[in-house]
C-alpha positions as a printed NumPy array, in Angstrom:
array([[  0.691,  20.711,  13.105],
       [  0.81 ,  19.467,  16.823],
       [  3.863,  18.224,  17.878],
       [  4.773,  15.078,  19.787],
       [  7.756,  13.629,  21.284],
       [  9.238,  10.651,  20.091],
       [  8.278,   7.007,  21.815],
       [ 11.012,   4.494,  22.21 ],
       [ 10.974,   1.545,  24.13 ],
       [ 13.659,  -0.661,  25.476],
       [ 16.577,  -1.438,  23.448],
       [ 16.438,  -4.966,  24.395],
       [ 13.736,  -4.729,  21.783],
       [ 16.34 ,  -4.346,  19.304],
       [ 18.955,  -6.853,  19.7  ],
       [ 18.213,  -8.539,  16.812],
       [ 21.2  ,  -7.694,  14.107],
       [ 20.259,  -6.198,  11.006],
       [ 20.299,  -9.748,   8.825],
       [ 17.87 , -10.971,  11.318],
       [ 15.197,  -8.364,  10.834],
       [ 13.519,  -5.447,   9.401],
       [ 11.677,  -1.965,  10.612],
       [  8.194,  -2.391,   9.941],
       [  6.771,   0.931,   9.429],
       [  2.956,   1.62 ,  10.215],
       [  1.374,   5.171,   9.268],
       [ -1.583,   5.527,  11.942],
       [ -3.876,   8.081,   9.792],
       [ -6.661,   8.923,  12.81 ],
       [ -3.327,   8.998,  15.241],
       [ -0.847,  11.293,  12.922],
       [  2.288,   9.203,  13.894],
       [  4.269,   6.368,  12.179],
       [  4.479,   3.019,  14.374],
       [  7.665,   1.313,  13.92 ],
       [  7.589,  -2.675,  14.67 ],
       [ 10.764,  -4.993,  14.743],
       [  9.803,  -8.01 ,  12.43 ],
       [ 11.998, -10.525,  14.393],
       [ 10.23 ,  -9.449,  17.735],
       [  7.471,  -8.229,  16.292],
       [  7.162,  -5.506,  19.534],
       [  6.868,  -1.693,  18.64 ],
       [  9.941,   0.335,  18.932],
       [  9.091,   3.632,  18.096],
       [  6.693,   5.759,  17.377],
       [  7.284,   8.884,  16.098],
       [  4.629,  12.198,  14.621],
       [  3.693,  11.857,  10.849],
       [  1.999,  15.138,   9.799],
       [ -1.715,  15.376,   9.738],
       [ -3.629,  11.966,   8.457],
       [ -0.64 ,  10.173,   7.444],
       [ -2.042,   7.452,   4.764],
       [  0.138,   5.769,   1.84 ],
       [  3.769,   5.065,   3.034],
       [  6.699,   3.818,   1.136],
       [ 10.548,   3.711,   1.713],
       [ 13.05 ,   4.222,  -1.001],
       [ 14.798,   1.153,  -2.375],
       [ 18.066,   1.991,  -0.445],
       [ 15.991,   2.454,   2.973],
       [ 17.802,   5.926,   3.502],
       [ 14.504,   7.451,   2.962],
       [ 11.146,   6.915,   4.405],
       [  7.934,   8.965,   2.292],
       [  4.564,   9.174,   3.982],
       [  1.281,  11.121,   2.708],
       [  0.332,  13.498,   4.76 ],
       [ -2.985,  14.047,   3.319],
       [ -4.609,  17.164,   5.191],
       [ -1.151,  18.704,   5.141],
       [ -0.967,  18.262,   1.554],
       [  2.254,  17.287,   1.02 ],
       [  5.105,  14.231,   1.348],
       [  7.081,  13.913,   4.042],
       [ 10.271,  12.178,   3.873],
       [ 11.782,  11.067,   7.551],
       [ 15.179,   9.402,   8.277],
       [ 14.135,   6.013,   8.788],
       [ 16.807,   5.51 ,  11.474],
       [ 16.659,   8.616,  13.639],
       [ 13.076,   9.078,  12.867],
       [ 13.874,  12.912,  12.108],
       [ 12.158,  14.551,   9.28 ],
       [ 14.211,  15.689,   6.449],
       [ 12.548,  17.897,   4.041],
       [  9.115,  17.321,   1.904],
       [  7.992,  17.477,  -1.192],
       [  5.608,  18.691,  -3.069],
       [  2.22 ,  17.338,  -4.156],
       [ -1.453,  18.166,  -5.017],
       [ -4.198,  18.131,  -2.414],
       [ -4.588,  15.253,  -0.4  ],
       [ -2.348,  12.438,  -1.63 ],
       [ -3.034,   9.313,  -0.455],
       [ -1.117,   6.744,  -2.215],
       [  2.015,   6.689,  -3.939],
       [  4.567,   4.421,  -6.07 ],
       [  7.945,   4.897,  -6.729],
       [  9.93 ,   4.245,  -9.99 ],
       [ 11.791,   1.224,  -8.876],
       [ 14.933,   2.878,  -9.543],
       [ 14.349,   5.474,  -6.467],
       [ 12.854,   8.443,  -8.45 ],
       [ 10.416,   9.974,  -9.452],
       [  7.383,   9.259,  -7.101],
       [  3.988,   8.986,  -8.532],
       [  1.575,  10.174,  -6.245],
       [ -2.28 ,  10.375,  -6.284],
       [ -4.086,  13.497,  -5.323],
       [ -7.643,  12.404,  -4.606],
       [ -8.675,  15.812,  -4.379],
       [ -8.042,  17.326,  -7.644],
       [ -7.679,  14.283, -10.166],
       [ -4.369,  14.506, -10.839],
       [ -0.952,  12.039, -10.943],
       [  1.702,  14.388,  -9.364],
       [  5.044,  13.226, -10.817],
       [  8.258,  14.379,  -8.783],
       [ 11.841,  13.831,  -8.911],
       [ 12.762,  12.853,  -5.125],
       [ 16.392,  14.579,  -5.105],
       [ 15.993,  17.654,  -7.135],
       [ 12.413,  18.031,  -5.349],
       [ 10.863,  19.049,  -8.352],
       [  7.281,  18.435, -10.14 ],
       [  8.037,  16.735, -13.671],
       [  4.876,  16.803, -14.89 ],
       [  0.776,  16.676, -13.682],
       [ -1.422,  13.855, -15.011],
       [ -4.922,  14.23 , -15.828],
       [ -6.699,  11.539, -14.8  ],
       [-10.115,  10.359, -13.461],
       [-12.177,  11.248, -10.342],
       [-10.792,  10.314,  -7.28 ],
       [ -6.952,   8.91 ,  -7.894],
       [ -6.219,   6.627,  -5.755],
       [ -4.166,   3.348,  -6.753],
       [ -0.788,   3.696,  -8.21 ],
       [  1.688,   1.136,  -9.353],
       [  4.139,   0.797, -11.244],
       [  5.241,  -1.858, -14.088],
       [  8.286,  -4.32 , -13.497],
       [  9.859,  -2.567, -16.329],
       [  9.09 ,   1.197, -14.897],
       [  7.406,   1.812, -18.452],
       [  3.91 ,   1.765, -17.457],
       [  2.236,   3.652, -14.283],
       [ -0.985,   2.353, -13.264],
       [ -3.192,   5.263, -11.33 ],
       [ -7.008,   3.996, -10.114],
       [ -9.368,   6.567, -10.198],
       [-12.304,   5.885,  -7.341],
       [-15.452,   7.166,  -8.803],
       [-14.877,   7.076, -12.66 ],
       [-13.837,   3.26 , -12.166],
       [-11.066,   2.875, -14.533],
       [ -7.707,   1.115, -14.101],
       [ -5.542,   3.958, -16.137],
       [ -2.11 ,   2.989, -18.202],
       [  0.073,   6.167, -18.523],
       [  3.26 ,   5.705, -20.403],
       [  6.223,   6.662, -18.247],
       [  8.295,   8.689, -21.042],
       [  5.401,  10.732, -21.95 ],
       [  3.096,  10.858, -19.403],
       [  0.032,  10.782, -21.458],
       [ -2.325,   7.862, -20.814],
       [ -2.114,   5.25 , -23.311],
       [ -5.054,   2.776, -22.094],
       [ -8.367,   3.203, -19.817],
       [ -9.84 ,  -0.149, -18.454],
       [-13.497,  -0.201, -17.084],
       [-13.258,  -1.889, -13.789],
       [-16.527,  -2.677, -10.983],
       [-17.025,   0.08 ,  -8.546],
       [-14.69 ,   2.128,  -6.613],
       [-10.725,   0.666,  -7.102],
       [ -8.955,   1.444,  -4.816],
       [ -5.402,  -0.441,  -5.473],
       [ -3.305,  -1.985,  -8.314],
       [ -0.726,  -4.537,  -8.031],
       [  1.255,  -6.129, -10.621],
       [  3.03 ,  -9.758, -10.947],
       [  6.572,  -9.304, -10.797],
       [  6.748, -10.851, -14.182],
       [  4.797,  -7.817, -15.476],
       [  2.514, -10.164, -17.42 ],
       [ -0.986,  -9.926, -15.218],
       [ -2.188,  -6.688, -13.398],
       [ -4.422,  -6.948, -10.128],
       [ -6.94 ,  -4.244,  -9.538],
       [ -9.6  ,  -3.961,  -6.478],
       [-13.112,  -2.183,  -6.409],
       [-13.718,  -1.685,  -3.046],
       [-17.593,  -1.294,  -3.513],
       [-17.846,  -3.747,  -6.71 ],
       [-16.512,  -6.472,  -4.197],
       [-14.245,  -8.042,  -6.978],
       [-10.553,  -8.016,  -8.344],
       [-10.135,  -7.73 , -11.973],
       [ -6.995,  -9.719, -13.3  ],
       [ -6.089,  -7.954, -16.394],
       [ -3.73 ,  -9.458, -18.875],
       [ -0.813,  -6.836, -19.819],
       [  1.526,  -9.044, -22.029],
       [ -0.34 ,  -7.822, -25.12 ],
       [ -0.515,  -4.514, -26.55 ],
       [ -3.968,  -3.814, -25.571],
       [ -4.885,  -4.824, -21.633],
       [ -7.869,  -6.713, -21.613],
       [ -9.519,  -7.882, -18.091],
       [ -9.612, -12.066, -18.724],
       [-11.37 , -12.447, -15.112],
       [-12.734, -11.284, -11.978],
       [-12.592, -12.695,  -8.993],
       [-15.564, -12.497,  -6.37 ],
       [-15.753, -13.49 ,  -2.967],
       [-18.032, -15.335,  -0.429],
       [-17.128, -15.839,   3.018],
       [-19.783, -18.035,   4.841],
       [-21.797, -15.484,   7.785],
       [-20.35 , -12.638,   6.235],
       [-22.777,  -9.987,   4.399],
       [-21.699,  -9.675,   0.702],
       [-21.331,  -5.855,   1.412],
       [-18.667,  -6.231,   4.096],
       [-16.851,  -7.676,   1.273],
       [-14.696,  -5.243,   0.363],
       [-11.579,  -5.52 ,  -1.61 ],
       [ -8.586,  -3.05 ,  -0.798],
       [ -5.083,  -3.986,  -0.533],
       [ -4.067,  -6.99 ,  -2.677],
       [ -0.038,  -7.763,  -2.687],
       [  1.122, -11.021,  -5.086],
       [  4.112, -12.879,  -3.915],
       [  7.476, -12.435,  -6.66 ],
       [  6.747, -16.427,  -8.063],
       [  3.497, -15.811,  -8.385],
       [  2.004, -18.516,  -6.991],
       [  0.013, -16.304,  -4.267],
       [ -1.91 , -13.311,  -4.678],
       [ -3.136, -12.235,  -1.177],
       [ -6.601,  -9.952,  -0.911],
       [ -7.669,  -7.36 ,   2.219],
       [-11.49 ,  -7.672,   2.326],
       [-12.093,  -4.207,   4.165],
       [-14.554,  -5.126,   7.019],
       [-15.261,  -8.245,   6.487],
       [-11.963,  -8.651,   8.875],
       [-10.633, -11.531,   6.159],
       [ -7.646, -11.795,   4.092],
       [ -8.378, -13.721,   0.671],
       [ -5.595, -16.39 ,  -0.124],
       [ -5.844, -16.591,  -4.159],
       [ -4.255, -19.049,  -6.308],
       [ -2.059, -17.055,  -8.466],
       [ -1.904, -19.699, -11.022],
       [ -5.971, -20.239, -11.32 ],
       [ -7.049, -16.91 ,  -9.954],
       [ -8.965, -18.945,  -7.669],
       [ -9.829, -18.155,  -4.076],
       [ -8.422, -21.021,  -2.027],
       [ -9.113, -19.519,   1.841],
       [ -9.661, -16.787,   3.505],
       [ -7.974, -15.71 ,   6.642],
       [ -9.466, -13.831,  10.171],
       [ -7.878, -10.645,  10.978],
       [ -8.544,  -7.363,  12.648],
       [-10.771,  -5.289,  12.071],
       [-11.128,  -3.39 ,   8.241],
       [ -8.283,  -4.688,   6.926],
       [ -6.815,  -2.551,   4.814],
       [ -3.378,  -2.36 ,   3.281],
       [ -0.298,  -5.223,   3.392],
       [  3.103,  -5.408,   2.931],
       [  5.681,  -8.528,   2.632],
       [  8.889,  -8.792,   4.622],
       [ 11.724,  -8.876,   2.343],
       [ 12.024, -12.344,   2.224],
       [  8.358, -12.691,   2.009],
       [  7.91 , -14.906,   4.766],
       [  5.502, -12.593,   6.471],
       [  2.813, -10.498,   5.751],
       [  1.501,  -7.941,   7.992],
       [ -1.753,  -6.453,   7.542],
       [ -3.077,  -3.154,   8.944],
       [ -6.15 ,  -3.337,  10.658],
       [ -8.103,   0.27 ,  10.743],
       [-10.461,  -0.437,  13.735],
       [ -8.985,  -2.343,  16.1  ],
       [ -6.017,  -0.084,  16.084],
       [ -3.313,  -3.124,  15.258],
       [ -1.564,  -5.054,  12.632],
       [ -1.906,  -9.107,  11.851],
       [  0.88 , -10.693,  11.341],
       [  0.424, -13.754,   8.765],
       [  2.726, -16.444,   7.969],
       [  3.029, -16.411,   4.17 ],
       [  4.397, -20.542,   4.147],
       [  1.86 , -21.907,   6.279],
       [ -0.847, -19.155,   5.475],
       [ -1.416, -18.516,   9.468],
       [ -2.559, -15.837,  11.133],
       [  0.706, -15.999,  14.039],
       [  0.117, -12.661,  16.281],
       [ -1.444,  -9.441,  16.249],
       [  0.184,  -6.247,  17.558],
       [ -1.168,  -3.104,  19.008],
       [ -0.114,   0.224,  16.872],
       [ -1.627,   3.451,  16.832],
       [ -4.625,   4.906,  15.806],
       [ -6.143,   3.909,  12.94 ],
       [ -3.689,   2.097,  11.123],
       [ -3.543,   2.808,   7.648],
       [ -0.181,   1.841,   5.185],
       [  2.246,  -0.07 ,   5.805],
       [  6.266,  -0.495,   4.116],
       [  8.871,  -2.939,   5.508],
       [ 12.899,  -1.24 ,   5.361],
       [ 14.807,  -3.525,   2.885],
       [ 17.555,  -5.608,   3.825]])
């Protein structure tokens, strides 16, 4: 792995007190390096090396400990999100590319596209608890309010699939439109959001029953934009519910969805493929990463405004925002 030397810029950059703002952490897959933004200034701070094609990013629920997919190195890095060292990894299948973790901190449920398995592993003790079976292509993970249910999308077999935490064994398969690529749940745990990429539509499946059903899906039209630039990746709901938010791929739009209706109610102009989004902790941004033009769009959830974009590195790819 090459090496680079860390990038920091001026400390006025960080005068802001920890209250007043968050890291913003962007993994830059074509660049290898993790941008790090200040979301009160919203000017980069850092940048420090990643691994080799650093994709899905997360940060445990302390912020003590920053995880990154390093897909071509198969493995997980986990880096010190305040010195920016690296600490140790841990172990995965080839070529994770997202992840969840259990909201209590551990384990991580990660998604190895390249050999169709869920790769379960306890963050402290470092160890694999168990290998899923799942479809072709893992991608999506998420997990359920309640940490009983993990959600794992599986690209080219197109099914949404439920695997019971406890046991590990999947419990449900949903039939979804072509190629999902994420899964989100409401924080209620009641209604589960999943994206097909190439199917150009969000299926909103209802989980408060025993048996997930799929009661709609949501399609999208943006006038002057080819129906095949729409392409759904990165959908995030706010914690009331009231807003689900959509990344269209390279149609350069966010979708602004009525959480209530599942309706779309407008559609926002980023950068370029849009791909994944994250909420500040008080969810009064959301920043988007934007794969070609190298930078992230910073929306404003209240008034639904695009307010700034900022330059990151190449080819940003995830994105996680350090807890308060």
């Amino acid at each position: 792995m090459p090496r680079f030397a860390l990038v920091f810029l001026p400390a006025v950059l960080m005068l802001a007190s920890p209250a007043e703002a968050n890291k913003v952490f962007v993994s830059n897959e074509r660049g290898n390096s993790v941008t790090v933004l200040d979301s009160k200034s919203w000017e980069v701070i850092a940048t420090f090396p990643a691994g080799n094609r650093p994709r899905g990013i997360t940060i445990s629920p302390d912020g003590k400990e920053l995880y990154v997919c390093s897909s071509d190195d198969d493995t997980v890095r986990v880096f010190d999100p305040e010195s920016y060292e690296e600490l140790h990894t841990l172990p995965s299948g080839p070529d994770p590319e997202l992840f969840a973790l259990n909201p209590a901190g551990s384990p991580l449920y990660i998604a190895n596209e390249d050999d169709n398995l869920v790769t379960v592993v306890d963050v402290k003790t470092r160890q694999v608890l168990a290998e899923v079976p799942v479809g072709v292509e893992p991608e999506g993970v998420a997990v359920s309010p309640d940490a009983k249910t993990l959600i794992n999308t599986s690209e080219t077999t197109n099914m949404a699939h439920f695997i019971d935490t406890s046991t590990y064994k999947i419990v449900h398969n949903v039939l979804v439109d072509q190629r999902p690529r994420y899964a989100e749940f409401t924080a209620d745990g009641k209604k589960l959001y999943v994206s097909s990429e190439i199917g150009g539509t969000v299926s909103v499946i209802d989980v408060s029953k025993a048996e997930p059903t799929i009661d709609k899906k949501i399609s999208f039209a943006v006038p002057g934009v080819l129906p095949e630039w729409l392409q759904p990746v990165g959908v995030k709901a706010t914690k009331d519910g009231s807003r689900v938010f959509v990344a269209l791929g390279p149609a350069n739009r966010v979708a602004v969805i009525d959480g209530a209706t599942d309706e779309v109610l407008d559609y926002l102009l980023v950068g370029q493929r849009v791909w994944q989004m994250a909420f500040t902790p008080g969810e009064e941004f959301l920043i988007t990463t934007n794969g070609n033009s190298n930078d992230v769009s910073i929306i404003d959830v209240k008034s639904q405004k695009v307010i700034r974009s900022v330059q990151v590195g190449e080819q940003p790819w995830g994105v996680v925002v350090a807890p308060n």
